Tab-separated table of C-alpha atoms in Angstrom:
chain	number	residue	atom	x	y	z
A	1	UNK	CA	96.212	275.014	-3.653
A	2	UNK	CA	97.339	278.678	-5.365
A	3	UNK	CA	95.682	279.747	-8.734
A	4	UNK	CA	97.808	282.337	-10.546
A	5	UNK	CA	96.329	284.111	-13.477
A	6	UNK	CA	99.093	286.301	-15.689
A	7	UNK	CA	97.662	289.465	-17.716
A	8	UNK	CA	98.417	292.376	-19.438
A	9	UNK	CA	100.810	290.783	-22.576
A	10	UNK	CA	100.256	292.124	-25.689
A	11	UNK	CA	102.454	293.953	-28.547
A	12	UNK	CA	104.600	296.920	-28.076
A	13	UNK	CA	107.863	298.591	-30.273
A	14	UNK	CA	111.066	297.781	-30.229
A	15	UNK	CA	112.234	300.352	-27.302
A	16	UNK	CA	108.708	300.226	-25.716
A	17	UNK	CA	107.282	299.375	-22.546
A	18	UNK	CA	104.722	296.903	-21.110
A	19	UNK	CA	103.449	295.685	-17.780
A	20	UNK	CA	102.560	292.185	-17.059
A	21	UNK	CA	100.804	291.510	-13.937
A	22	UNK	CA	100.285	288.368	-11.677
A	23	UNK	CA	97.190	287.645	-9.984
A	24	UNK	CA	97.136	285.433	-7.071
A	25	UNK	CA	94.213	283.618	-5.116
A	26	UNK	CA	93.950	280.212	-2.995
A	27	UNK	CA	96.143	280.932	-0.692
A	28	UNK	CA	98.268	283.280	1.539
A	29	UNK	CA	100.096	285.187	-1.184
A	30	UNK	CA	102.814	286.690	1.443
A	31	UNK	CA	104.310	282.889	2.262
A	32	UNK	CA	105.117	282.568	-1.314
A	33	UNK	CA	108.510	283.780	-2.987
A	34	UNK	CA	107.141	284.464	-6.423
A	35	UNK	CA	109.413	284.822	-9.823
A	36	UNK	CA	108.821	285.550	-13.507
A	37	UNK	CA	110.145	283.122	-15.975
A	38	UNK	CA	109.822	283.342	-20.046
A	39	UNK	CA	109.806	281.268	-22.631
A	40	UNK	CA	110.621	282.245	-26.446
A	41	UNK	CA	109.313	280.333	-29.292
A	42	UNK	CA	111.831	277.138	-29.795
A	43	UNK	CA	113.663	277.938	-26.551
A	44	UNK	CA	114.300	277.231	-22.982
A	45	UNK	CA	112.282	278.637	-19.975
A	46	UNK	CA	114.520	281.090	-18.504
A	47	UNK	CA	114.311	282.880	-15.139
A	48	UNK	CA	113.310	286.770	-15.544
A	49	UNK	CA	113.012	288.060	-11.723
A	50	UNK	CA	111.773	287.193	-9.135
A	51	UNK	CA	110.763	288.671	-5.161
A	52	UNK	CA	110.855	287.548	-1.453
A	53	UNK	CA	107.592	286.975	0.679
A	54	UNK	CA	107.869	290.328	2.132
A	55	UNK	CA	109.602	292.107	-1.329
A	56	UNK	CA	112.659	292.949	0.703
A	57	UNK	CA	115.047	290.552	-1.604
A	58	UNK	CA	114.962	290.739	-5.173
A	59	UNK	CA	117.101	288.753	-7.667
A	60	UNK	CA	117.054	290.233	-11.733
A	61	UNK	CA	118.611	288.367	-14.463
A	62	UNK	CA	121.061	289.507	-16.368
A	63	UNK	CA	119.799	289.996	-19.517
A	64	UNK	CA	117.029	292.244	-17.981
A	65	UNK	CA	119.029	293.754	-15.009
A	66	UNK	CA	118.033	298.087	-15.141
A	67	UNK	CA	115.216	297.580	-17.727
A	68	UNK	CA	112.890	295.346	-16.176
A	69	UNK	CA	111.675	295.957	-12.547
A	70	UNK	CA	109.397	293.406	-10.618
A	71	UNK	CA	107.033	294.372	-7.160
A	72	UNK	CA	104.114	292.741	-4.828
A	73	UNK	CA	101.368	294.034	-3.827
A	74	UNK	CA	100.599	291.377	-0.823
A	75	UNK	CA	97.349	293.877	-0.030
A	76	UNK	CA	96.569	292.998	-3.522
A	77	UNK	CA	97.905	289.424	-4.070
A	78	UNK	CA	99.678	290.849	-6.886
A	79	UNK	CA	102.849	290.670	-8.737
A	80	UNK	CA	104.017	293.138	-11.536
A	81	UNK	CA	106.471	292.829	-14.081
A	82	UNK	CA	107.280	296.121	-15.540
A	83	UNK	CA	109.555	296.235	-18.834
A	84	UNK	CA	111.330	298.773	-20.833
A	85	UNK	CA	113.523	299.139	-23.681
A	86	UNK	CA	112.145	295.629	-25.257
A	87	UNK	CA	114.204	293.976	-27.350
A	88	UNK	CA	112.461	291.724	-30.468
A	89	UNK	CA	114.460	288.791	-28.864
A	90	UNK	CA	112.104	289.142	-25.391
A	91	UNK	CA	109.165	287.697	-26.930
A	92	UNK	CA	107.804	285.092	-25.332
A	93	UNK	CA	105.473	283.854	-23.083
A	94	UNK	CA	105.569	285.237	-19.591
A	95	UNK	CA	105.137	282.888	-16.655
A	96	UNK	CA	103.952	283.621	-13.226
A	97	UNK	CA	105.389	281.010	-10.920
A	98	UNK	CA	105.255	280.850	-6.966
A	99	UNK	CA	106.960	278.982	-4.229
A	100	UNK	CA	107.488	278.218	-0.754
A	101	UNK	CA	110.573	276.824	-0.616
A	102	UNK	CA	113.833	280.157	-0.169
A	103	UNK	CA	116.182	280.293	-3.292
A	104	UNK	CA	118.983	282.589	-2.764
A	105	UNK	CA	120.261	283.523	-5.731
A	106	UNK	CA	119.083	283.552	-9.551
A	107	UNK	CA	119.798	279.857	-10.119
A	108	UNK	CA	118.693	278.635	-7.673
A	109	UNK	CA	115.249	279.897	-8.825
A	110	UNK	CA	116.161	279.086	-12.454
A	111	UNK	CA	117.421	275.804	-11.855
A	112	UNK	CA	114.637	275.128	-8.298
A	113	UNK	CA	111.125	274.137	-8.529
A	114	UNK	CA	108.546	276.288	-8.355
A	115	UNK	CA	105.404	275.108	-6.781
A	116	UNK	CA	102.427	276.732	-8.975
A	117	UNK	CA	102.534	278.100	-12.210
A	118	UNK	CA	100.253	280.449	-14.594
A	119	UNK	CA	99.339	279.522	-18.197
A	120	UNK	CA	101.128	282.318	-19.333
A	121	UNK	CA	101.195	285.879	-21.166
A	122	UNK	CA	102.082	286.812	-24.535
A	123	UNK	CA	104.699	289.021	-25.077
A	124	UNK	CA	105.234	290.465	-28.409
A	125	UNK	CA	107.891	293.186	-29.809
A	126	UNK	CA	108.021	293.653	-32.845
A	127	UNK	CA	111.133	295.299	-35.095
């Protein structure tokens, strides 16, 4: 059983930056591929970014590529999402998720199952 707790959400102006973090406990963190998803009001959940167990492989959604960076620190059992140049339409609840399954593309992360989910942290981008 793995527990995931997101933090760092809040209010940010359009064009601003924010970092959200996910703390994992209850498992061996380095065994999990980690990902961030987001869900805006009235919209489907969408994949944002993922990072492999070792951190050597990353997949970034096209919509955020060049602006968002995912990273992990296995010594701290943490995965972060640095978000730059935020847009109002990116207002959403951002969720951290973990899986032991191997996914080789953003599409697979998007459509494949995740084993564990956090409760999410709300990011509000004001215009």
